[in-house]
């Protein structure tokens, strides 16, 4: 059912896309449903240009006939559509489960609007059950890891930080960085945590997406709900 809900949310977001849009295209399983829904509209004559947030998304979108470019060529976007690993009622997000958080945040920040698409399991009262990805440069990563744990201690957060692996080796992002996943359980103050993380040398980016999403389409048994910060 989760895939069905993801598809419903993605198809609803695709309806918001209009010809001429400069479009950021997210990464992950829900975003892939959006790419497929968008491709159907392109086949029907929709004219858009997309900026993908990962090599994986670029490959899929290109294979389905969606016209693509880069932020270097098109640095201002009208809309980004992307999934989330968690979202709360204020549309604060945790993203980066797929490892593309840096490019996802750059693209979202370059967009006038961001629509989040998700199944209802991703809608939570408090962020933190999903591990928070923290992208760091490989150089000095042990020193960076210790600095992150120190910041957690000061904020009263759990001291559980794991290097993400893939095939027994450190997972490497499209940007050549590694990711630590923080198991924090509850993030009571995402803004304070985000501020602490960006102060640490070696931290490239974190998976807290704050004040970036304009609205979310969240699908469940009762259909697709629209969530906006103003609806709280």
Tab-separated table of C-alpha atoms in Angstrom:
chain	number	residue	atom	x	y	z
A	1	UNK	CA	0.000	0.000	0.000
A	2	UNK	CA	2.895	2.344	0.694
A	3	UNK	CA	3.874	2.392	-2.993
A	4	UNK	CA	0.262	3.050	-3.945
A	5	UNK	CA	0.109	6.048	-1.583
A	6	UNK	CA	3.435	7.340	-2.876
A	7	UNK	CA	2.087	7.145	-6.408
A	8	UNK	CA	-1.091	9.019	-5.450
A	9	UNK	CA	0.895	11.859	-3.846
A	10	UNK	CA	3.294	12.025	-6.786
A	11	UNK	CA	0.498	12.150	-9.356
A	12	UNK	CA	-1.207	14.938	-7.414
A	13	UNK	CA	1.997	16.988	-7.430
A	14	UNK	CA	2.435	16.414	-11.153
A	15	UNK	CA	-0.909	18.153	-11.679
A	16	UNK	CA	0.618	21.367	-10.279
A	17	UNK	CA	3.282	21.500	-12.969
A	18	UNK	CA	2.543	23.862	-15.859
A	19	UNK	CA	4.242	24.385	-19.211
A	20	UNK	CA	7.284	26.617	-19.127
A	21	UNK	CA	8.220	25.688	-15.561
A	22	UNK	CA	11.818	25.364	-14.456
A	23	UNK	CA	11.525	22.324	-12.257
A	24	UNK	CA	13.697	20.765	-9.556
A	25	UNK	CA	13.250	16.995	-9.501
A	26	UNK	CA	13.931	15.121	-6.288
A	27	UNK	CA	15.500	11.782	-5.435
A	28	UNK	CA	14.119	8.631	-3.835
A	29	UNK	CA	11.321	6.132	-4.296
A	30	UNK	CA	8.489	8.662	-4.047
A	31	UNK	CA	10.276	11.102	-6.359
A	32	UNK	CA	10.612	8.318	-8.917
A	33	UNK	CA	6.827	8.014	-9.021
A	34	UNK	CA	6.742	11.772	-9.670
A	35	UNK	CA	9.239	11.439	-12.524
A	36	UNK	CA	7.050	8.804	-14.147
A	37	UNK	CA	3.899	10.886	-13.693
A	38	UNK	CA	5.692	13.932	-15.096
A	39	UNK	CA	6.916	11.950	-18.092
A	40	UNK	CA	3.322	11.025	-18.973
A	41	UNK	CA	2.400	14.704	-18.984
A	42	UNK	CA	5.449	15.508	-21.114
A	43	UNK	CA	4.311	12.849	-23.584
A	44	UNK	CA	0.979	14.701	-23.715
A	45	UNK	CA	2.703	17.982	-24.607
A	46	UNK	CA	3.804	19.526	-21.305
A	47	UNK	CA	6.947	21.616	-21.856
A	48	UNK	CA	9.206	21.750	-18.804
A	49	UNK	CA	12.909	21.740	-18.095
A	50	UNK	CA	14.121	19.808	-15.070
A	51	UNK	CA	17.124	19.984	-12.782
A	52	UNK	CA	17.699	16.563	-11.195
A	53	UNK	CA	19.029	16.267	-7.654
A	54	UNK	CA	21.024	13.079	-8.256
A	55	UNK	CA	22.634	11.053	-10.992
A	56	UNK	CA	19.982	8.375	-10.412
A	57	UNK	CA	17.143	10.832	-10.998
A	58	UNK	CA	18.904	12.264	-14.051
A	59	UNK	CA	19.212	8.820	-15.600
A	60	UNK	CA	15.537	7.953	-15.052
A	61	UNK	CA	14.196	11.329	-16.196
A	62	UNK	CA	16.374	11.357	-19.295
A	63	UNK	CA	15.312	7.808	-20.207
A	64	UNK	CA	11.656	8.905	-20.037
A	65	UNK	CA	12.126	11.904	-22.319
A	66	UNK	CA	12.144	14.723	-19.766
A	67	UNK	CA	14.310	17.662	-20.849
A	68	UNK	CA	17.078	18.311	-18.300
A	69	UNK	CA	19.630	20.982	-17.524
A	70	UNK	CA	21.817	22.037	-14.596
A	71	UNK	CA	21.680	24.776	-11.967
A	72	UNK	CA	24.694	26.329	-13.669
A	73	UNK	CA	22.614	26.780	-16.805
A	74	UNK	CA	19.360	27.574	-14.979
A	75	UNK	CA	20.119	28.834	-11.443
A	76	UNK	CA	16.578	29.955	-10.573
A	77	UNK	CA	13.732	27.438	-10.461
A	78	UNK	CA	9.971	27.806	-10.214
A	79	UNK	CA	9.232	24.621	-8.301
A	80	UNK	CA	10.920	21.611	-6.747
A	81	UNK	CA	9.030	18.388	-6.074
A	82	UNK	CA	10.691	15.914	-3.737
A	83	UNK	CA	9.937	13.285	-1.133
A	84	UNK	CA	10.819	13.278	2.563
A	85	UNK	CA	11.828	10.694	5.130
A	86	UNK	CA	9.836	12.569	7.780
A	87	UNK	CA	7.718	15.716	7.871
A	88	UNK	CA	5.915	17.426	10.722
A	89	UNK	CA	2.931	19.773	10.839
A	90	UNK	CA	5.191	22.810	10.296
A	91	UNK	CA	6.668	21.161	7.168
A	92	UNK	CA	10.031	20.732	8.824
A	93	UNK	CA	11.612	17.742	7.094
A	94	UNK	CA	14.224	15.077	7.482
A	95	UNK	CA	15.672	14.162	4.092
A	96	UNK	CA	18.708	12.319	2.843
A	97	UNK	CA	17.824	8.680	3.292
A	98	UNK	CA	18.804	8.198	-0.336
A	99	UNK	CA	22.078	10.057	0.153
A	100	UNK	CA	21.313	13.091	-2.038
A	101	UNK	CA	20.605	15.656	0.700
A	102	UNK	CA	23.220	18.213	-0.375
A	103	UNK	CA	22.035	18.497	-3.966
A	104	UNK	CA	18.402	18.257	-2.825
A	105	UNK	CA	18.835	21.217	-0.472
A	106	UNK	CA	20.700	23.310	-3.043
A	107	UNK	CA	17.962	22.732	-5.611
A	108	UNK	CA	15.159	23.360	-3.110
A	109	UNK	CA	16.775	26.611	-1.971
A	110	UNK	CA	17.041	27.765	-5.598
A	111	UNK	CA	13.292	27.266	-6.092
A	112	UNK	CA	10.428	29.687	-5.517
A	113	UNK	CA	8.368	26.816	-4.092
A	114	UNK	CA	8.911	23.269	-2.857
A	115	UNK	CA	6.216	20.604	-2.802
A	116	UNK	CA	6.809	17.547	-0.650
A	117	UNK	CA	5.229	14.244	-1.637
A	118	UNK	CA	4.903	11.399	0.852
A	119	UNK	CA	2.831	8.512	2.094
A	120	UNK	CA	1.137	8.980	5.459
A	121	UNK	CA	3.774	6.985	7.378
A	122	UNK	CA	6.208	9.880	6.849
A	123	UNK	CA	3.929	12.387	8.626
A	124	UNK	CA	5.066	12.525	12.276
A	125	UNK	CA	4.305	14.684	15.336
A	126	UNK	CA	8.017	15.148	16.126
A	127	UNK	CA	11.030	14.595	13.890
A	128	UNK	CA	13.727	12.154	14.880
A	129	UNK	CA	12.623	8.548	14.601
A	130	UNK	CA	14.209	8.434	11.141
A	131	UNK	CA	17.994	8.749	11.452
A	132	UNK	CA	19.208	12.241	10.603
A	133	UNK	CA	21.794	12.160	7.774
A	134	UNK	CA	24.823	14.405	8.222
A	135	UNK	CA	27.095	14.739	5.193
A	136	UNK	CA	30.782	15.307	5.953
A	137	UNK	CA	34.027	15.549	4.018
A	138	UNK	CA	36.160	12.399	4.278
A	139	UNK	CA	39.223	14.343	5.433
A	140	UNK	CA	39.307	14.414	9.221
A	141	UNK	CA	35.999	12.605	9.497
A	142	UNK	CA	36.831	11.151	12.921
A	143	UNK	CA	37.450	14.637	14.304
A	144	UNK	CA	34.195	15.768	12.705
A	145	UNK	CA	32.355	12.780	14.184
A	146	UNK	CA	33.584	13.677	17.675
A	147	UNK	CA	32.573	17.303	17.219
A	148	UNK	CA	29.071	16.214	16.180
A	149	UNK	CA	28.769	13.978	19.246
A	150	UNK	CA	29.906	16.869	21.435
A	151	UNK	CA	27.177	19.067	19.941
A	152	UNK	CA	24.629	16.341	20.644
A	153	UNK	CA	25.786	16.144	24.255
A	154	UNK	CA	25.348	19.885	24.726
A	155	UNK	CA	21.801	19.618	23.345
A	156	UNK	CA	20.940	16.583	25.464
A	157	UNK	CA	20.566	14.299	22.444
A	158	UNK	CA	21.519	10.604	22.204
A	159	UNK	CA	25.135	9.815	21.358
A	160	UNK	CA	24.476	7.390	18.529
A	161	UNK	CA	26.150	8.231	15.243
A	162	UNK	CA	26.882	5.631	12.567
A	163	UNK	CA	28.881	5.874	9.363
A	164	UNK	CA	26.626	4.869	6.472
A	165	UNK	CA	27.903	1.828	4.618
A	166	UNK	CA	27.189	0.366	1.200
A	167	UNK	CA	28.550	-3.061	0.322
A	168	UNK	CA	30.747	-3.066	3.398
A	169	UNK	CA	32.410	0.236	2.459
A	170	UNK	CA	31.615	3.825	3.367
A	171	UNK	CA	28.719	5.129	1.283
A	172	UNK	CA	29.972	7.963	-0.943
A	173	UNK	CA	27.607	10.701	-2.143
A	174	UNK	CA	27.505	12.141	-5.651
A	175	UNK	CA	29.617	14.970	-4.243
A	176	UNK	CA	32.328	12.621	-2.953
A	177	UNK	CA	31.408	12.913	0.735
A	178	UNK	CA	30.416	10.395	3.412
A	179	UNK	CA	27.326	10.346	5.604
A	180	UNK	CA	26.879	9.825	9.323
A	181	UNK	CA	23.374	8.806	10.374
A	182	UNK	CA	22.335	10.179	13.766
A	183	UNK	CA	19.800	8.144	15.752
A	184	UNK	CA	18.249	10.907	17.843
A	185	UNK	CA	14.760	9.538	18.612
A	186	UNK	CA	13.166	12.986	19.115
A	187	UNK	CA	14.340	16.359	17.810
A	188	UNK	CA	12.485	18.862	19.962
A	189	UNK	CA	14.251	21.910	18.507
A	190	UNK	CA	15.269	21.323	14.855
A	191	UNK	CA	16.376	24.952	14.417
A	192	UNK	CA	18.821	24.783	17.339
A	193	UNK	CA	20.232	21.482	16.121
A	194	UNK	CA	20.626	22.773	12.566
A	195	UNK	CA	22.499	25.837	13.837
A	196	UNK	CA	24.841	23.665	15.906
A	197	UNK	CA	25.649	21.345	13.001
A	198	UNK	CA	26.484	24.055	10.482
A	199	UNK	CA	29.034	25.493	12.927
A	200	UNK	CA	31.132	22.296	12.792
A	201	UNK	CA	34.043	22.328	10.327
A	202	UNK	CA	33.835	19.247	8.152
A	203	UNK	CA	30.042	19.133	8.116
A	204	UNK	CA	28.979	19.833	4.540
A	205	UNK	CA	25.216	19.655	5.110
A	206	UNK	CA	22.553	18.004	7.248
A	207	UNK	CA	19.188	16.467	6.486
A	208	UNK	CA	17.044	19.004	8.350
A	209	UNK	CA	15.106	20.941	5.703
A	210	UNK	CA	13.577	23.908	7.514
A	211	UNK	CA	11.397	26.651	6.008
A	212	UNK	CA	11.904	25.280	2.505
A	213	UNK	CA	8.672	23.405	1.806
A	214	UNK	CA	5.631	25.403	0.681
A	215	UNK	CA	3.177	22.520	0.968
A	216	UNK	CA	2.999	18.753	1.088
A	217	UNK	CA	0.752	16.173	-0.504
A	218	UNK	CA	0.450	13.251	1.887
A	219	UNK	CA	-1.466	10.183	0.745
A	220	UNK	CA	-3.175	7.562	2.901
A	221	UNK	CA	-6.322	5.499	3.223
A	222	UNK	CA	-8.456	8.658	3.138
A	223	UNK	CA	-6.881	10.003	-0.038
A	224	UNK	CA	-4.383	12.816	-0.568
A	225	UNK	CA	-4.209	15.531	2.084
A	226	UNK	CA	-2.662	18.943	1.506
A	227	UNK	CA	-0.515	20.245	4.356
A	228	UNK	CA	0.731	23.823	4.522
A	229	UNK	CA	2.434	25.700	7.368
A	230	UNK	CA	-0.553	28.083	7.447
A	231	UNK	CA	-2.976	25.185	8.090
A	232	UNK	CA	-1.651	24.519	11.599
